[in-house]
Coordinates of C-alpha atoms and ligand atoms in Angstrom, one line a residue:
X269 CA 31.4 -64.1 21.8
X270 CA 28.8 -61.7 20.0
X271 CA 26.4 -60.0 22.4
X272 CA 22.8 -61.6 21.2
X273 CA 21.0 -58.0 22.0
X274 CA 23.4 -56.1 19.5
X275 CA 23.8 -58.8 17.1
X276 CA 21.6 -61.2 14.5
X277 CA 23.2 -64.5 13.9
X278 CA 22.2 -67.2 11.8
X279 CA 23.9 -70.5 12.8
X280 CA 24.4 -73.1 10.4
X281 CA 25.3 -76.3 12.6
X282 CA 25.5 -78.8 9.4
X283 CA 28.2 -76.6 7.9
X284 CA 29.7 -75.3 11.3
X285 CA 29.5 -71.8 10.4
X286 CA 27.6 -68.7 11.4
X287 CA 26.5 -65.3 9.7
X288 CA 26.1 -62.0 11.9
X289 CA 25.1 -58.5 11.4
X290 CA 25.3 -56.1 14.1
X291 CA 21.7 -54.4 14.9
X292 CA 18.8 -54.8 16.9
X293 CA 15.4 -56.6 16.6
X294 CA 12.5 -54.0 15.9
X295 CA 9.7 -56.5 14.9
X296 CA 8.7 -60.3 15.6
X297 CA 5.4 -62.1 14.6
X298 CA 4.5 -65.6 14.2
X299 CA 1.9 -65.7 11.1
X300 CA -0.2 -69.0 10.3
X301 CA 2.7 -70.0 7.9
X302 CA 6.0 -68.8 9.5
X303 CA 8.1 -66.7 12.1
X304 CA 9.1 -63.5 10.7
X305 CA 11.5 -61.2 12.2
X306 CA 12.9 -57.4 11.2
X307 CA 16.2 -56.1 12.4
X308 CA 17.6 -52.7 12.0
X309 CA 21.4 -53.0 11.3
X310 CA 24.0 -50.7 11.8
X311 CA 25.4 -50.7 8.3
X312 CA 23.0 -53.0 6.1
X313 CA 20.0 -51.2 6.3
X314 CA 16.9 -53.3 7.5
X315 CA 17.1 -57.0 7.4
X316 CA 14.0 -59.6 7.1
X317 CA 14.3 -63.0 8.7
X318 CA 11.9 -65.5 8.2
X319 CA 12.2 -69.0 10.5
X320 CA 15.5 -67.8 11.4
X321 CA 17.0 -67.5 7.9
X322 CA 18.1 -64.3 6.2
X323 CA 15.8 -63.3 3.3
X324 CA 16.4 -59.6 2.6
X325 CA 18.6 -56.5 3.6
X326 CA 18.4 -53.1 2.2
X327 CA 22.0 -53.2 1.4
X328 CA 22.4 -56.1 -0.9
X329 CA 19.0 -57.3 -2.1
X330 CA 20.0 -56.0 -5.5
X331 CA 21.9 -59.0 -6.6
X332 CA 19.2 -61.6 -6.1
X333 CA 16.3 -59.6 -7.3
X334 CA 18.1 -58.4 -10.3
X335 CA 19.4 -61.7 -11.2
X336 CA 16.1 -63.7 -10.4
X337 CA 14.5 -61.4 -13.0
X338 CA 16.6 -59.8 -15.7
X339 CA 18.4 -63.0 -17.1
X340 CA 15.3 -64.8 -17.8
X341 CA 13.2 -61.8 -19.0
X342 CA 16.0 -60.6 -21.2
X343 CA 16.3 -64.2 -22.7
X344 CA 12.6 -64.8 -23.4
X345 CA 11.9 -63.2 -26.7
X346 CA 8.4 -61.9 -25.7
X347 CA 7.8 -62.3 -22.0
X348 CA 4.3 -60.7 -21.6
X349 CA 2.8 -62.9 -19.0
X350 CA 4.7 -63.4 -15.7
X351 CA 4.0 -65.0 -12.6
X352 CA 6.1 -64.9 -9.2
X353 CA 5.6 -67.4 -6.8
X354 CA 6.7 -66.3 -3.2
X355 CA 8.8 -63.0 -3.5
X356 CA 6.2 -61.2 -0.9
X357 CA 8.9 -58.6 -0.3
X358 CA 8.1 -57.3 -3.8
X359 CA 11.9 -56.7 -4.8
X360 CA 11.4 -59.4 -7.9
X361 CA 8.4 -57.6 -9.0
X362 CA 9.6 -54.3 -9.2
X363 CA 12.8 -55.8 -11.4
X364 CA 10.0 -57.7 -13.6
X365 CA 8.2 -54.6 -14.2
X366 CA 11.2 -52.6 -15.3
X367 CA 10.5 -54.6 -18.6
X368 CA 8.4 -52.9 -21.0
X369 CA 7.4 -56.2 -22.8
X370 CA 5.9 -57.5 -19.7
X371 CA 2.0 -56.8 -20.0
X372 CA 0.7 -58.6 -16.7
X373 CA 3.0 -59.9 -13.5
X374 CA 1.1 -61.7 -10.9
X375 CA 3.0 -62.2 -7.4
X376 CA 1.5 -65.1 -5.4
X377 CA 2.7 -65.3 -2.0
X378 CA 1.2 -67.5 0.9
X379 CA 1.9 -64.9 3.5
X380 CA 0.3 -61.3 3.2
X381 CA 2.4 -60.5 6.4
X382 CA 5.6 -60.5 4.4
X383 CA 4.4 -57.9 1.8
X384 CA 2.8 -55.4 4.5
X385 CA 6.0 -55.7 6.4
X386 CA 8.0 -55.1 3.4
X387 CA 5.9 -52.0 2.6
X388 CA 6.6 -50.6 6.0
X389 CA 10.5 -51.4 6.1
X390 CA 11.6 -51.8 2.6
X391 CA 9.1 -49.3 0.8
X392 CA 11.7 -48.9 -2.0
X393 CA 11.3 -52.7 -3.0
X394 CA 7.4 -51.8 -3.1
X395 CA 7.6 -49.0 -5.3
X396 CA 6.0 -50.7 -8.3
X397 CA 3.2 -52.6 -6.4
X398 CA 0.6 -49.9 -7.8
X399 CA 1.9 -50.3 -11.5
X400 CA -1.4 -51.2 -13.3
X401 CA 0.5 -54.4 -14.9
X402 CA 0.9 -56.0 -11.3
X403 CA -1.3 -58.3 -9.5
X404 CA -0.8 -59.2 -5.6
X405 CA -2.3 -62.4 -5.0
X406 CA -2.0 -63.9 -1.5
X407 CA -2.4 -67.7 -2.1
X408 CA -0.4 -70.8 -1.9
X409 CA 1.7 -70.9 -5.0
X410 CA 1.4 -74.6 -5.5
X411 CA -2.2 -74.7 -5.6
X412 CA -2.0 -71.4 -8.1
X413 CA 0.0 -72.9 -10.4
X414 CA -2.1 -76.0 -10.6
X415 CA -5.0 -74.1 -11.3
X416 CA -3.4 -71.8 -13.9
X417 CA -4.6 -72.4 -17.5
X418 CA -2.5 -74.5 -19.8
X419 CA 0.0 -72.5 -21.9
X420 CA -0.9 -69.2 -20.2
X421 CA 2.3 -68.1 -19.1
X422 CA 5.7 -66.8 -20.5
X423 CA 7.9 -66.7 -17.6
X424 CA 7.6 -68.3 -14.1
X425 CA 9.7 -67.1 -11.1
X426 CA 10.1 -68.9 -7.8
X427 CA 11.3 -66.8 -5.2
X428 CA 10.7 -69.0 -2.4
X429 CA 12.2 -69.5 0.9
X430 CA 14.1 -72.6 1.5
X431 CA 12.4 -76.3 0.8
X432 CA 11.4 -76.3 4.4
X433 CA 7.7 -75.4 5.6
X434 CA 5.4 -73.9 3.5
X435 CA 7.9 -73.8 0.4
X436 CA 8.8 -77.6 0.7
X437 CA 6.3 -78.5 -2.1
X438 CA 7.7 -75.9 -4.4
X439 CA 10.9 -78.0 -5.0
X440 CA 9.4 -81.5 -6.3
X441 CA 8.6 -83.1 -9.6
X442 CA 4.6 -82.7 -9.1
X443 CA 5.2 -78.6 -8.6
X444 CA 7.6 -78.3 -11.7
X445 CA 5.3 -80.5 -14.0
X446 CA 2.4 -78.1 -13.3
X447 CA 4.7 -75.2 -14.0
X448 CA 5.8 -76.9 -17.5
X449 CA 1.9 -77.2 -18.1
X450 CA 1.2 -73.4 -17.3
X451 CA 4.1 -72.5 -19.6
X452 CA 3.3 -71.3 -23.3
X453 CA 5.6 -72.5 -26.0
X454 CA 9.2 -71.3 -25.4
X455 CA 8.4 -70.3 -21.6
X456 CA 11.1 -70.4 -19.2
X457 CA 10.8 -71.3 -15.6
X458 CA 13.3 -70.2 -12.8
X459 CA 13.8 -70.7 -9.4
X460 CA 16.3 -69.8 -6.5
X461 CA 18.4 -73.0 -6.4
X462 CA 20.2 -72.3 -2.9
X463 CA 24.0 -72.1 -2.5
X464 CA 26.1 -74.6 -4.9
X465 CA 28.8 -74.4 -2.3
X466 CA 26.7 -74.9 0.8
X467 CA 23.6 -76.9 -0.4
X468 CA 25.3 -79.0 -3.6
X469 CA 22.8 -81.9 -2.9
X470 CA 19.6 -79.8 -3.1
X471 CA 21.0 -77.8 -6.1
X472 CA 21.5 -81.1 -8.1
X473 CA 18.2 -82.8 -6.8
X474 CA 16.3 -79.6 -8.0
X475 CA 17.8 -79.9 -11.3
X476 CA 16.9 -83.7 -11.7
X477 CA 13.6 -83.2 -10.5
X478 CA 12.7 -80.3 -13.2
X479 CA 14.0 -82.6 -16.1
X480 CA 12.1 -85.6 -14.6
X481 CA 8.9 -83.1 -15.1
X482 CA 9.6 -82.9 -18.4
X483 CA 11.7 -80.2 -19.0
X484 CA 14.3 -80.9 -21.6
X485 CA 17.1 -79.0 -20.0
X486 CA 18.2 -76.9 -17.0
X487 CA 20.8 -73.9 -17.1
X488 CA 22.0 -72.5 -13.6
X489 CA 23.3 -69.1 -13.1
X490 CA 25.4 -67.9 -10.4
X491 CA 25.7 -64.7 -8.3
X492 CA 26.8 -63.2 -5.1
X493 CA 24.3 -62.8 -2.2
X494 CA 26.3 -61.9 1.1
X495 CA 23.6 -62.5 3.5
X496 CA 23.0 -66.2 2.3
X497 CA 24.8 -68.9 3.5
X498 CA 28.2 -69.2 1.6
X499 CA 27.6 -65.8 0.1
X500 CA 27.5 -67.3 -3.3
X501 CA 23.9 -68.1 -4.8
X502 CA 22.3 -69.7 -7.6
X503 CA 19.2 -69.8 -9.7
X504 CA 18.1 -72.7 -12.2
X505 CA 16.2 -72.1 -15.5
X506 CA 14.4 -75.0 -16.8
X507 CA 13.5 -74.6 -20.5
X508 CA 12.1 -77.2 -23.4
X509 CA 14.2 -75.6 -26.2
X510 CA 17.7 -74.5 -26.0
X511 CA 18.1 -70.8 -24.5
X512 CA 17.8 -68.1 -27.2
X513 CA 20.6 -65.3 -27.0
X514 CA 19.6 -62.5 -24.8
X515 CA 18.1 -59.4 -26.1
X516 CA 20.8 -56.6 -25.4
X517 CA 19.5 -54.3 -22.3
X518 CA 22.7 -52.3 -22.9
X519 CA 20.6 -49.1 -22.8
X520 CA 21.3 -46.0 -20.4
X521 CA 17.6 -46.0 -19.6
X522 CA 17.7 -49.7 -18.5
X523 CA 21.0 -50.4 -17.0
X524 CA 21.2 -47.0 -15.0
X525 CA 18.4 -48.1 -13.0
X526 CA 20.4 -51.3 -11.7
X527 CA 23.3 -52.0 -9.5
X528 CA 24.4 -55.6 -10.8
X529 CA 23.0 -56.9 -13.8
X530 CA 24.3 -55.7 -17.1
X531 CA 25.1 -57.5 -20.2
X532 CA 28.3 -58.5 -19.0
X533 CA 27.2 -60.0 -15.9
X534 CA 24.5 -61.7 -17.8
X535 CA 27.2 -63.5 -19.8
X536 CA 29.4 -64.4 -16.7
X537 CA 26.5 -65.5 -14.7
X538 CA 26.0 -68.5 -16.9
X539 CA 29.8 -69.8 -16.7
X540 CA 29.9 -73.2 -14.8
X541 CA 32.9 -73.1 -12.4
X542 CA 34.8 -76.2 -12.3
X543 CA 33.6 -76.8 -8.5
X544 CA 30.0 -77.4 -9.6
X545 CA 30.1 -79.0 -13.0
X546 CA 29.4 -82.5 -11.3
X547 CA 26.2 -80.7 -9.9
X548 CA 25.1 -79.7 -13.4
X549 CA 23.7 -82.2 -15.9
X550 CA 25.6 -82.6 -19.2
X551 CA 22.4 -83.3 -21.2
Ligands
LIG831 N1 15.0 -64.4 -1.5 C1 14.7 -65.0 -0.5 C2 15.5 -66.3 -0.2 O1 16.1 -67.0 -1.1 O2 15.7 -66.6 0.9 C3 13.0 -65.4 -0.7 C4 12.2 -64.1 -0.2 S1 10.5 -64.2 -0.3 C5 10.5 -63.1 1.2 C6 10.2 -65.8 0.3 C7 8.8 -66.0 0.2 O3 8.1 -67.5 -0.3 C8 8.1 -65.7 1.4 O4 7.5 -64.5 1.5 C9 6.9 -66.8 1.6 O5 6.0 -66.3 2.2 C10 7.1 -67.2 0.5 N2 6.4 -68.8 0.1 C11 6.8 -69.8 1.1 N3 6.0 -70.8 0.6 C12 5.3 -70.4 -0.5 C13 4.1 -71.1 -1.1 N4 4.1 -72.4 -1.0 N5 3.5 -70.5 -2.0 C14 3.6 -69.2 -2.3 N6 4.5 -68.5 -1.3 C15 5.5 -69.3 -0.6

């Protein structure tokens, strides 16, 4: 038995499994939106937990943040206007702003406390928050995108919590339709789409809902994420036209700043393993 004073544990009864990191809780608070905890772990740095689910650790967040941003930004020919829905830890924003083509990146998280805690415990993720191209809005992403002018965004990144609580409405046809309308021609939408191993039905339903909202095609990509259920995660890109070939990011100036993404991992991420073929649309 693990001693609860020395270990954080996320139990997933439905999968009859649990994930633990050794460490102690250093902060907990209930915001108007969710329950946030911070743990100081022995080997994984700090860990943020929202409503009992792991969000971000110092040691492994790079997989997720790099793969939520660089594949779409390298694929869009001119990603100038970017919106990040959720993403309050600011790690995705930092990655987005590595791209010189980006003129404006707006992060819309419903809960300002996530960002304030991230500034304290994950300052490295917040190091681009003062970039003149960055705007931090604290608002409901569903309402924000509904009010966004039509054809105003090149890339929308949904870096949200799981489809429960305030994030529930970020996983349905109405929200995807608003996103499609806010995207300019050639615009790309990407959303974290859970674990294909542990949450196959959610992953499949998300692709179906994006296509029902009018996106012509959905294209998933896969990457490791040790602290998330199953350790293997996905994101789904929704788009109107076939995805153009990615611009090469193979420069020392860009890739030497990263830990996972490069031209090779970009290509490999789009491979659809046999296990998930039945979850992916063939149209
Ligand atoms: N990488 C994480 C994961 O997949 O578990 C997500 C991290 S990020 C901290 C998730 C953020 O989504 C949280 O900060 C939360 O406040 C935000 N969020 C949830 N629902 C939202 C909504 N309706 N509008 C904007 N942000 C939302």
